[in-house]
Amino acid sequence: MAKGFSATTVKSWFQYRCERKVRYELSSDDELASVPVVKDVREQSWAILGKKFEDGLVDALGQAVLKPRRDERVLSESLSAAFLKGQRPERYAAQVNLFPKNAAAFLQGTGLFLNRNIADLLRIDLSSSKPGSRELTIIDIKATRHATAFHKAQVAFYVRVLEEVIREMKLSDLTISDHGEIWRIADRATAESREFDVDRFALTPYLRLVDDFCANVLPDIANKKLGNGFDETFFHLYFKCEQCSFLEHCRRSIGPERVRASRDISAVAGLTHEAKRALNRRSIFNVGQLAAAEGLGRMPGLSWSLSKRAPLLVTRAKSLATEEILRTEDEHTYLMPGKIDCALLISVDHDPVDDRVAALGYARIDSGKRARQASIVVPRSGGLEDERNALTAVLSELILDLSQIDEHNLAIEEGRSQADPLFAHIFLYEPSEAINLQAAIGRHLDSEAIRNGLLNLVRLFPPEDVVPEPEFRGVHHLPATALRSVIEQLFALPVAVAYDLRQVSQAILGSESNAYAPGPDFERPFSSLLSIEVIRGLRENSPKAQSRQAIVEDVNARLVAMQELIAWLVEKDSSAAQKGASLLRLAKRPFRFQASFDPLNAMDLDVLLACELLENRAGLLEALINLAKPFQRRRDSGRSLVKIHRDRDFKGSQWGSRRFIFHVPSESREAELSSGDMDLILHNDAPDLRLNPSMWQEISCRIVDLDPPLPVNQICVEVRKQVLDSQTFQSLLDRTPDDGWFIDKAFFDVNSQRAAAFISYLGREVSA
């Protein structure tokens, strides 16, 4: 049976990469009913918003646009043809009916045909490159801040359809521009306004994508068989599925009504589309089969990423199959400290349409108890002023608390107080919350309140445009903790698809505790942040919108659940520490603001100095995070030589130094360590050595290239006299078996201290 499709199907593929979604969209109602598949036909809030935004922009064009008649949703074929022939005075045409009468040439032999396609907007101008001709530009209108690849692929598909229409109409004087346009929400405006920015892009690369999809991918998907009791389509559940009309159908495969072990492996958090395909090819289809797949990582033919993540995925599958909380192979984490006197919790909800903060919450926890009522603000609109007011109101409280803690610890340092010092740490739940907070602060660097009063937050959560180097742009570099990352690293939980706060807190704390239990209108399948339906309902004053108070209560419930999870992690760490193997290894000093950084007299040099210090901190923290991983994962990432065998040693090239020859096992010979590395440490894999930066100078080494070269299974390492004479290294020599040596990348920064000193010198010269 021939199957029809439109630009929506093309956009769907490049947005979701879901074979099942595309196949279902190609199916008739009768074919879906035979499976059976029930489609959610409710119009989504984002779709309603998109139509309003499009209508507003088209109306703003006034008489310059040819629009459908009032009783029609699509421009008639006759008006569409008249516009293309140049028989209309309008420059633009909206909702243009693109429907070739003959079979499209680019679909010949595929068994597919085109349904009606409706282009948002077409524009005709005189051609600048071909005198006497007209040039047609295709415009897609999107209620979004960012034009994505799937938006552009949709425009490219319209080009292919228009080419067929123009060929049929024999319009030799009409050409199509080699650039398309996306009209989107203006960067400094809201979705309710009629302001827009234009993203103009070259069509050629997207035309290639569309041609390949239509010729090679789509026909194969269309041939997948559906029927009563069988469905050949491949699917995978992940966070993007939340917006899919077929989500509830697919969720049945991992639903509670199924026996745990028989649930589809999509339920295993962290599994990708390609990983699932690879496992399916090895007859691993459900959770029970994956849980029993010991040694999966050693199977031939697996991709590098899947083979390295295999032990973690197997452990997560075991947790799902048994509904037990299990430990991962990670012995500890460097993402969170074990000692926390003051936990400072932040919650950030983001409106992806307006690209603004939708709700902001903050709570201070002293010794496990709320210091006061949480501060929670829901901005009144998606405007910049309301976002700035929310940031100032909530984060000012965080700055005041940090200032109070700083003063407390300063008094102790100066001998003015005999109290115990306070260890403070900032927590969010999702890494994306820190990213959204960074972006929000970055939107207001022109505000005096942000640049001065909140400049310490600029240092803690720096926007990307003030971070010195691209490699330091990552949430794991921030001096704060995303709880989700800690839990994912240390524990395998019986949660499906994602480690969102609702599932995690209920799995760890129990449903009858302070776990996050959202109301029906707030619950999402794979996330615990506010849904776009809740946010847009409030923004647009929808009759079914949730009240501001209901949103405040939901944010507060999440802050409470975070508090309980922190307490649980600290308790687990305390129990492990009593056995000599603590889980939380981030060693922090009592909190102090950077002494050389004055946020109340902030200048550009202050921001530069803050970023230089952040860069140094980021590199050190990244090194510690890598060193905290088990040696197998350090080895497989190419950053470590593990279990190398000491063979012999002899006099080094420097006075008092020593050179050691080690045999390198085959598993470690792909390590990306060389004589140019200045940050290598030689040790026995004891965590108290490799995770203690103050000890690195006592175990430092460097790789030496000999002439003639050593065989590939040997390496020469030189150790300086100062290291040889240290008690630490002498102890290593005495106690480490010949085959128990390790070499890792640590962290060496020769520039930050000099750069910070130079910036401080410039600051003194400017002030003088």
PDB file of C-alpha atoms in Angstrom, residues 233-235 264-266 271 273-286 289 306:
ATOM      1  CA  THR A 233       9.157  -0.580  14.154  1.00  0.00           C
ATOM      2  CA  PHE A 234      12.149   0.333  16.285  1.00  0.00           C
ATOM      3  CA  PHE A 235      11.561   2.769  19.140  1.00  0.00           C
ATOM      4  CA  ASP A 264      11.720  -3.084  27.365  1.00  0.00           C
ATOM      5  CA  ILE A 265      15.358  -2.049  27.816  1.00  0.00           C
ATOM      6  CA  SER A 266      14.333   1.540  27.042  1.00  0.00           C
ATOM      7  CA  LEU A 271      20.690   3.953  27.185  1.00  0.00           C
ATOM      8  CA  HIS A 273      19.136   4.794  20.496  1.00  0.00           C
ATOM      9  CA  GLU A 274      22.263   3.249  19.013  1.00  0.00           C
ATOM     10  CA  ALA A 275      23.072   1.337  22.186  1.00  0.00           C
ATOM     11  CA  LYS A 276      19.590  -0.178  22.164  1.00  0.00           C
ATOM     12  CA  ARG A 277      19.961  -1.167  18.501  1.00  0.00           C
ATOM     13  CA  ALA A 278      23.295  -2.812  19.281  1.00  0.00           C
ATOM     14  CA  LEU A 279      21.795  -4.742  22.202  1.00  0.00           C
ATOM     15  CA  ASN A 280      18.780  -5.800  20.133  1.00  0.00           C
ATOM     16  CA  ARG A 281      21.143  -7.224  17.500  1.00  0.00           C
ATOM     17  CA  ARG A 282      22.558  -9.393  20.301  1.00  0.00           C
ATOM     18  CA  SER A 283      19.053 -10.566  21.297  1.00  0.00           C
ATOM     19  CA  ILE A 284      18.912  -8.366  24.395  1.00  0.00           C
ATOM     20  CA  PHE A 285      15.431  -6.859  24.353  1.00  0.00           C
ATOM     21  CA  ASN A 286      14.290  -6.549  27.947  1.00  0.00           C
ATOM     22  CA  GLN A 289      18.164 -10.054  29.626  1.00  0.00           C
ATOM     23  CA  LEU A 306      28.662   1.141  24.772  1.00  0.00           C
TER      24      LEU A 306
END
